[in-house]
C-alpha positions as YAML, in Angstrom:
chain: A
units: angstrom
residues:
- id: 1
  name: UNK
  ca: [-256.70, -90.96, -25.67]
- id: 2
  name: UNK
  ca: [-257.98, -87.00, -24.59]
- id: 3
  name: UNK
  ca: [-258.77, -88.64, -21.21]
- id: 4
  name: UNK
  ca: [-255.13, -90.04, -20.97]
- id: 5
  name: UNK
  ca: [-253.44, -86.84, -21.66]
- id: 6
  name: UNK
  ca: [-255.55, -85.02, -19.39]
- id: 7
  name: UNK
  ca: [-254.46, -87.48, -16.99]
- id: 8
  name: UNK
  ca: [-250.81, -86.50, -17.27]
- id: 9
  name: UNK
  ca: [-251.19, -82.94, -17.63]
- id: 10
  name: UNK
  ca: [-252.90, -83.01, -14.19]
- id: 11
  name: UNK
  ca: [-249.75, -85.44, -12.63]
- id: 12
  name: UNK
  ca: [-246.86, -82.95, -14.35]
- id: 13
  name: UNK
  ca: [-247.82, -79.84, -12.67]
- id: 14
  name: UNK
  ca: [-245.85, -76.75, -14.24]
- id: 15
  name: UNK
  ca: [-242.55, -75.95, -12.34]
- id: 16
  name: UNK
  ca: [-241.85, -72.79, -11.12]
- id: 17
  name: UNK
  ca: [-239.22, -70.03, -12.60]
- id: 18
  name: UNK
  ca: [-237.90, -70.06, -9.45]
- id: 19
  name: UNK
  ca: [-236.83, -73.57, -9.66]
- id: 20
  name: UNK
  ca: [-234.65, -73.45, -12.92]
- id: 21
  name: UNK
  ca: [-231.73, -72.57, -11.62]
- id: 22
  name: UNK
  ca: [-231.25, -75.24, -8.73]
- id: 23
  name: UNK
  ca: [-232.92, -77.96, -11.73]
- id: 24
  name: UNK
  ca: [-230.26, -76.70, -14.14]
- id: 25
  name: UNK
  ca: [-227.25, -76.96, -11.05]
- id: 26
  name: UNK
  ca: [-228.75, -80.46, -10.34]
- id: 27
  name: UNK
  ca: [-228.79, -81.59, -14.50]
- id: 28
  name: UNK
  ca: [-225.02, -80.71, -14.41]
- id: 29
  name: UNK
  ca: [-224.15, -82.48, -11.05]
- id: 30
  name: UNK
  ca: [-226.45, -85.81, -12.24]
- id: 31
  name: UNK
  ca: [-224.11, -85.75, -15.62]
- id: 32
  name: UNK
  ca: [-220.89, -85.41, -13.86]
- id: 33
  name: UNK
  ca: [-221.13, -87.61, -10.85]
- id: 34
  name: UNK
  ca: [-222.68, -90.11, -13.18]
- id: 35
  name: UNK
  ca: [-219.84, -89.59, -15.86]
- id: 36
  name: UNK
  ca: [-217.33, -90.77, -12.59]
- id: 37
  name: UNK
  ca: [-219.35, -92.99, -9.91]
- id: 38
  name: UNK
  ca: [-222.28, -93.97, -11.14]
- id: 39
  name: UNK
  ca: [-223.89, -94.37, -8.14]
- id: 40
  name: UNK
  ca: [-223.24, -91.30, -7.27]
- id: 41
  name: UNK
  ca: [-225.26, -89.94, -10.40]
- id: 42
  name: UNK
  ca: [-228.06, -91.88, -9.45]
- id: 43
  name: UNK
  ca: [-228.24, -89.67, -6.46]
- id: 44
  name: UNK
  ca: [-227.82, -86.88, -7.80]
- id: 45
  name: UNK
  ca: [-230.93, -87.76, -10.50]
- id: 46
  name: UNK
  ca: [-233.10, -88.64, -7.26]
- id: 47
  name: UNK
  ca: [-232.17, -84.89, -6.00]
- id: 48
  name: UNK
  ca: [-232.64, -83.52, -8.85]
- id: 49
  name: UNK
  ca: [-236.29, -84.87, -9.60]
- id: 50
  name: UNK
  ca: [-236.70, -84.10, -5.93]
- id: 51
  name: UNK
  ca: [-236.07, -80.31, -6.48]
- id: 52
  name: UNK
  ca: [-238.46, -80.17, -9.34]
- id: 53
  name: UNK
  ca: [-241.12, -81.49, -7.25]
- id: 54
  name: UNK
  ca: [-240.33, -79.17, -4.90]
- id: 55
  name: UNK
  ca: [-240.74, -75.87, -7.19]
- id: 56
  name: UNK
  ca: [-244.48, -77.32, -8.32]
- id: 57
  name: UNK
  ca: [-246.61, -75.20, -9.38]
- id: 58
  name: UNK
  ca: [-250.28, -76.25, -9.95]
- id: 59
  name: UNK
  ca: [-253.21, -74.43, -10.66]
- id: 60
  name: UNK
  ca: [-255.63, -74.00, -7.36]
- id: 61
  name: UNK
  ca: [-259.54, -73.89, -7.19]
- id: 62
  name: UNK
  ca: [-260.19, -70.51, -5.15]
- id: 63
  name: UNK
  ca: [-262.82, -70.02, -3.08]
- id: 64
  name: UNK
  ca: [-264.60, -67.36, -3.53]
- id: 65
  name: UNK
  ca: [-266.83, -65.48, -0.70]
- id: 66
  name: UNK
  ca: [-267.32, -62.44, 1.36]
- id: 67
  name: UNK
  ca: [-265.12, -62.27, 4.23]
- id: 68
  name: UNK
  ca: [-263.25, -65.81, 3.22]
- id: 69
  name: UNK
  ca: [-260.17, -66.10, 3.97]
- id: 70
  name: UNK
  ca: [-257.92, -68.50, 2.32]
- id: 71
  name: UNK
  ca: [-254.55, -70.57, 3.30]
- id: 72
  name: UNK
  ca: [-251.57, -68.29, 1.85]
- id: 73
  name: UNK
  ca: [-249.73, -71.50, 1.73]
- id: 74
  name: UNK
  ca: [-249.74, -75.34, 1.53]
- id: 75
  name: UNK
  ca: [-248.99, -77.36, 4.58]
- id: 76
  name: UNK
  ca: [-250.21, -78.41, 8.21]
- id: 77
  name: UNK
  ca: [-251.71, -75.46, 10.32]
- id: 78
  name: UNK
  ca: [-249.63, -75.28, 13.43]
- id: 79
  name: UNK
  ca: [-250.80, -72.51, 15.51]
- id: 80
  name: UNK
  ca: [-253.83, -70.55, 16.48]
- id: 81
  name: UNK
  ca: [-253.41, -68.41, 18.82]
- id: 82
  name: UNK
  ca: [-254.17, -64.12, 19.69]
- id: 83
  name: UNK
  ca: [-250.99, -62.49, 19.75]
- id: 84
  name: UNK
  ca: [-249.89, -58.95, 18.74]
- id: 85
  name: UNK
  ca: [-248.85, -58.43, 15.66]
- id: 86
  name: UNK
  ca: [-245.47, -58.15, 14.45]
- id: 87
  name: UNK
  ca: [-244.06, -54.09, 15.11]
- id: 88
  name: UNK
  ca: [-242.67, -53.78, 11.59]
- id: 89
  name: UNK
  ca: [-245.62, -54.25, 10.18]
- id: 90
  name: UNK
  ca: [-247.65, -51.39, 11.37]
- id: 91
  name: UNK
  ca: [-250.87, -52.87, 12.52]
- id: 92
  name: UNK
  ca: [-252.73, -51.76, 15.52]
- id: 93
  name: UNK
  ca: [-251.26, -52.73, 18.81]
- id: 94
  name: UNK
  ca: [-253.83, -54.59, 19.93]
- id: 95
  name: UNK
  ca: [-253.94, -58.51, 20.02]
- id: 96
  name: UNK
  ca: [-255.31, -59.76, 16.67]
- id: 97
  name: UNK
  ca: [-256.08, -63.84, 15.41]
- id: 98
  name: UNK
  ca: [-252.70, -65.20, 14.21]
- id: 99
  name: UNK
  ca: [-253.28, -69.07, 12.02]
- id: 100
  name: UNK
  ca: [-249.86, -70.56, 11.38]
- id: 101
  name: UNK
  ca: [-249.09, -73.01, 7.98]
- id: 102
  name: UNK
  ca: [-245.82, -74.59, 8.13]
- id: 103
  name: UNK
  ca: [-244.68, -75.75, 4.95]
- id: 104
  name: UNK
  ca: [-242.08, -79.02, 5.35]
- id: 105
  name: UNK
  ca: [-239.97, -79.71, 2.24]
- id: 106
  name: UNK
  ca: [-242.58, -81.86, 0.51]
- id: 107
  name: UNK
  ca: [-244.86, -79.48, 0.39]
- id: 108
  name: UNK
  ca: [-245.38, -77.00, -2.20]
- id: 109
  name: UNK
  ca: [-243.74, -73.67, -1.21]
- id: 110
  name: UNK
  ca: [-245.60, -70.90, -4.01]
- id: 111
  name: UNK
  ca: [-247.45, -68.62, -1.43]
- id: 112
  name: UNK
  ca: [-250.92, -66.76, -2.48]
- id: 113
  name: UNK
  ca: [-252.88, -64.17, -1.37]
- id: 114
  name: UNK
  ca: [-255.38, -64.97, 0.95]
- id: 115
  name: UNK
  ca: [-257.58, -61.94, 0.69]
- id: 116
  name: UNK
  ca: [-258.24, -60.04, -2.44]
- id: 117
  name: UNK
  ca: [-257.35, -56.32, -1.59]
- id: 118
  name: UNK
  ca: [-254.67, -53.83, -2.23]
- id: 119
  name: UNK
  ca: [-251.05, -54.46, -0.91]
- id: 120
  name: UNK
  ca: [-250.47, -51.57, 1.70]
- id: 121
  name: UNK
  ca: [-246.83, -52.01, 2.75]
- id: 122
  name: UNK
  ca: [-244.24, -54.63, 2.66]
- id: 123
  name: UNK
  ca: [-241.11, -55.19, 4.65]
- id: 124
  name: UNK
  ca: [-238.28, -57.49, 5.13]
- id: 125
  name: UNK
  ca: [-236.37, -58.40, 8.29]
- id: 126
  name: UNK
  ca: [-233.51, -60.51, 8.78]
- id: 127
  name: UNK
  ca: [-232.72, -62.91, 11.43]
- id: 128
  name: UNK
  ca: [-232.12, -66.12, 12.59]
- id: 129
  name: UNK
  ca: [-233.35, -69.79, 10.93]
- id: 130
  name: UNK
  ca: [-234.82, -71.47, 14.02]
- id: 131
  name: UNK
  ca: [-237.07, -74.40, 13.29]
- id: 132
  name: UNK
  ca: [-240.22, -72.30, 11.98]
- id: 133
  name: UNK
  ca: [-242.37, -74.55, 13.97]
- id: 134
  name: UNK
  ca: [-241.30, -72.87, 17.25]
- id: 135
  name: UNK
  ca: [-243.69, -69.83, 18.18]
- id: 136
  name: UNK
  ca: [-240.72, -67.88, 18.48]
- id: 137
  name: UNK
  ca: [-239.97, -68.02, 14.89]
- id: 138
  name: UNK
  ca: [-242.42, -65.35, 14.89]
- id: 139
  name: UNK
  ca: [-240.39, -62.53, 16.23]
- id: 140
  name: UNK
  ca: [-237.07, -64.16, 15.83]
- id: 141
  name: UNK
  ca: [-236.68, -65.74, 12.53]
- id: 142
  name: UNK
  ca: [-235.76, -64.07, 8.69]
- id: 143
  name: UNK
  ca: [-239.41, -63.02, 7.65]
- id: 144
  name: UNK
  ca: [-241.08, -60.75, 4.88]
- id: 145
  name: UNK
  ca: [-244.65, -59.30, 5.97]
- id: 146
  name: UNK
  ca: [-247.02, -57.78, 3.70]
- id: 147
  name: UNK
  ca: [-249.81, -55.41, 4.71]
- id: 148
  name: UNK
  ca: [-253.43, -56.02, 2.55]
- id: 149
  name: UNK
  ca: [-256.18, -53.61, 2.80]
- id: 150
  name: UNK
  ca: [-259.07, -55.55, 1.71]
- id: 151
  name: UNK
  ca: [-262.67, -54.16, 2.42]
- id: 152
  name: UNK
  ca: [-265.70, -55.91, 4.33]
- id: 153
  name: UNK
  ca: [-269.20, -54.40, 4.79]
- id: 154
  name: UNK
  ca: [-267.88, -51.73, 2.76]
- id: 155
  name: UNK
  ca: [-265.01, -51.11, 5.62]
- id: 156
  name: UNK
  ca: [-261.13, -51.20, 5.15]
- id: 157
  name: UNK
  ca: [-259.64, -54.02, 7.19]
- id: 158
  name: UNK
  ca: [-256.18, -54.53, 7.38]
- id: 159
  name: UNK
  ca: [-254.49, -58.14, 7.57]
- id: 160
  name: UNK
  ca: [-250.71, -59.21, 7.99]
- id: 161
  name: UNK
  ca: [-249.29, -61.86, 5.57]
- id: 162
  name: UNK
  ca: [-245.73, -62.97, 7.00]
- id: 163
  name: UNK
  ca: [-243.28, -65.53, 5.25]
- id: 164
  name: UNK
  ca: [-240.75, -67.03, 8.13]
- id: 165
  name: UNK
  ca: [-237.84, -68.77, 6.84]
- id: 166
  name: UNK
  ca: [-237.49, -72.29, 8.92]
- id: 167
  name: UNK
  ca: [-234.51, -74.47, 9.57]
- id: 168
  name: UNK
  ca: [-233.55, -75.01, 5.73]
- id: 169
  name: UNK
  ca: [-234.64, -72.08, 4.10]
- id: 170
  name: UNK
  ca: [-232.40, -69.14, 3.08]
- id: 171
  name: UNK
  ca: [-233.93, -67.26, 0.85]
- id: 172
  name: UNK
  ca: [-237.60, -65.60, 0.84]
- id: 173
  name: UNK
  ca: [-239.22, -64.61, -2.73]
- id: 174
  name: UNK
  ca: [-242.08, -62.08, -3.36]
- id: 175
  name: UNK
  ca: [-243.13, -60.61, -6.08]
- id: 176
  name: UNK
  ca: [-245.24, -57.76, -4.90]
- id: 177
  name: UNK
  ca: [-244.90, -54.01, -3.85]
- id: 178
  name: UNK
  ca: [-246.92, -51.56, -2.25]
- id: 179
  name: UNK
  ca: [-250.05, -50.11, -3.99]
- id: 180
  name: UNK
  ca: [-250.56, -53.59, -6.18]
- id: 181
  name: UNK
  ca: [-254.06, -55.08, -6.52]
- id: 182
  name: UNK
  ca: [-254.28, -58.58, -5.93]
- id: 183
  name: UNK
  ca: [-257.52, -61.08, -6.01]
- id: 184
  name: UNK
  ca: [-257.39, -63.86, -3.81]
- id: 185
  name: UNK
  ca: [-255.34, -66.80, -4.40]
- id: 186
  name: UNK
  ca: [-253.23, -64.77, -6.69]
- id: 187
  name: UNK
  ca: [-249.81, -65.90, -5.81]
- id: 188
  name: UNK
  ca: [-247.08, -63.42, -4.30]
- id: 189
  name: UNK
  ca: [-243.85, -65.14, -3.07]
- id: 190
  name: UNK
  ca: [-242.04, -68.16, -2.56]
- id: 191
  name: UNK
  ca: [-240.14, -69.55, 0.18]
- id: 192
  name: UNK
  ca: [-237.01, -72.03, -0.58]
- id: 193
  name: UNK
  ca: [-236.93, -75.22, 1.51]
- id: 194
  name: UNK
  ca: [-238.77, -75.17, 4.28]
- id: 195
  name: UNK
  ca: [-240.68, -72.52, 6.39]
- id: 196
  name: UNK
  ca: [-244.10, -71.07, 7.51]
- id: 197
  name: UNK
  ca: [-246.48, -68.33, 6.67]
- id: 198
  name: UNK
  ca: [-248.52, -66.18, 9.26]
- id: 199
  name: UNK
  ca: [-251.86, -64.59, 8.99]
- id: 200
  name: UNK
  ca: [-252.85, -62.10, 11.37]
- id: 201
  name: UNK
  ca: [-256.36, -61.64, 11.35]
- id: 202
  name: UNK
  ca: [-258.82, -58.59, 13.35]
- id: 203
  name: UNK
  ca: [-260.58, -59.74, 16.88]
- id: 204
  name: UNK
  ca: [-263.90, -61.60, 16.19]
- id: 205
  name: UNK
  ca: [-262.63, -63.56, 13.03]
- id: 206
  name: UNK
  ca: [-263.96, -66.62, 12.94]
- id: 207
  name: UNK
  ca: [-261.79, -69.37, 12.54]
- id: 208
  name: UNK
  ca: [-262.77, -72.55, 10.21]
- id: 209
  name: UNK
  ca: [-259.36, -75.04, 10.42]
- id: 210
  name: UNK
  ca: [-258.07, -76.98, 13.24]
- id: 211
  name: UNK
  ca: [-254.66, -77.65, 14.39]
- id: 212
  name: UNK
  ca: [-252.54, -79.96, 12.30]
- id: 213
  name: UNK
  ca: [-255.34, -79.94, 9.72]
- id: 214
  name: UNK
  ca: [-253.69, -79.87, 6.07]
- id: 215
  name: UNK
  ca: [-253.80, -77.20, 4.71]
- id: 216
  name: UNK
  ca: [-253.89, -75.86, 0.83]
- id: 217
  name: UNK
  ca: [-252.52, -72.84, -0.64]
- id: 218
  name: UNK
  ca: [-255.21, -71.11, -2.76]
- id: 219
  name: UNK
  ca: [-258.09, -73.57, -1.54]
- id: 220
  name: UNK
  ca: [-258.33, -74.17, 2.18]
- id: 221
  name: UNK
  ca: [-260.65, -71.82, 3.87]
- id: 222
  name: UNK
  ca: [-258.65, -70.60, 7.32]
- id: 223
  name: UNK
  ca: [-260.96, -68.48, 8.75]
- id: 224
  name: UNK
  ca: [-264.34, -65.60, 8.26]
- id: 225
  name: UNK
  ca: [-263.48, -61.98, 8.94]
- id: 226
  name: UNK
  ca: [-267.72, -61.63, 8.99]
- id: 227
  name: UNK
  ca: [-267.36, -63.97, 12.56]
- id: 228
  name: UNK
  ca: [-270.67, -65.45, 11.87]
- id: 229
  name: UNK
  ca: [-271.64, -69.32, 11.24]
- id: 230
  name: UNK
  ca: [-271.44, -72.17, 14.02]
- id: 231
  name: UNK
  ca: [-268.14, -72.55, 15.65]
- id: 232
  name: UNK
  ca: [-266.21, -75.66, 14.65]
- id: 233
  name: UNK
  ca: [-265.17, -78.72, 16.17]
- id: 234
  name: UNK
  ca: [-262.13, -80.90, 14.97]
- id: 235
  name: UNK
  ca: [-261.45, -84.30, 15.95]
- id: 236
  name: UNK
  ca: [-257.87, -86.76, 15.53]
- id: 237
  name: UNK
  ca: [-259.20, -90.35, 14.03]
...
């Protein structure tokens, strides 16, 4: 009997805070269609168990390592490229590793850190909601970037953490501010309904995912700021 209730507390992940509001909206629209049309109410139950599922949130096994740096978010990694960083966010102008996760609405959207260090700046700018796929979503799309300072060798190192909003998504959560300690994993924001998350990385990073490899938020291993180890090779089967 312990090993069947361990079974279901593993299948009903907790549900975000975030989520109450649109599950409480959906209980109310699921009793009134279904009072009317019951088809309709049927629906509306389907969209409502759908939006619960969507505000998941379940615990994470973090890796733990120097100079490990782990997926901010759950979802398929869609670019890897060197690019300059974002202006707002105050990094050196100088191109630095960027590793994309785009998050589609089935995935879970609670963001974590992916670097234990201190939170050095954040900043918010709107835009548009292009599909967050596109690389221009980079420059172009609502975002919120965060600054980390973590420390390797003993050395500050400064990464960029930004949350795009995508096609669906109008609203970008965090729950940080400038001079807050984080450890890795710990999680920071939330982005409704669609979106991606960039990580902008120093020169000579090593990177440890392939593109469209799924990724996990809190688990996946993205890339080594030490830029040691074998390179990796990725294959489609």
């Amino acid at each position: 009997m312990t090993d069947l209730f361990e079974t279901i507390r593993r299948v009903l992940v907790p549900i975000h805070k975030e989520g109450y509001p649109f599950i409480a909206i959906g209980i109310v629209l699921t009793v009134l269609a279904g009072t009317f049309v019951q088809f309709l109410g049927w629906i509306f139950l389907l969209l409502t168990l759908w939006v619960c599922y969507f505000f998941r949130d379940p615990e994470r096994i973090v890796p733990v390592g120097d100079g490990l740096v782990i997926s901010p978010a759950d979802g398929r990694v869609n670019l890897i490229s060197t690019v300059l960083p974002p202006s707002e966010l105050d990094l050196p102008s100088v191109p630095m590793l960027r590793i994309s996760v785009f998050m589609n609405v089935f995935d879970c959207h609670v963001n974590r850190v992916p670097v234990t260090g201190r939170i050095d700046q954040v900043h918010y700018t709107p835009g548009l909601f292009l599909n967050a796929e596109l690389d221009k979503a980079s420059e172009g799309n609502e975002r919120n970037g965060l600054v980390i300072e973590t420390r390797q060798n003993g050395e500050p190192v400064r990464i960029g953490v930004v949350q795009i909003a995508g096609l669906v998504a109008r609203r970008i959560v965090d729950w940080v501010k400038p001079g807050d300690d984080l450890t890795v994993g710990d999680r920071f924001g939330l982005i409704r309904f669609g979106s991606r998350v960039d990580v902008y990385l120093p020169a000579g990073t090593r990177v440890l995912v392939g593109l469209g490899q799924k990724a996990v938020a809190g688990e996946t291993v993205l890339a080594d700021l030490r830029g040691t180890g074998p390179v990796r090779q990725f294959r489609r089967t």
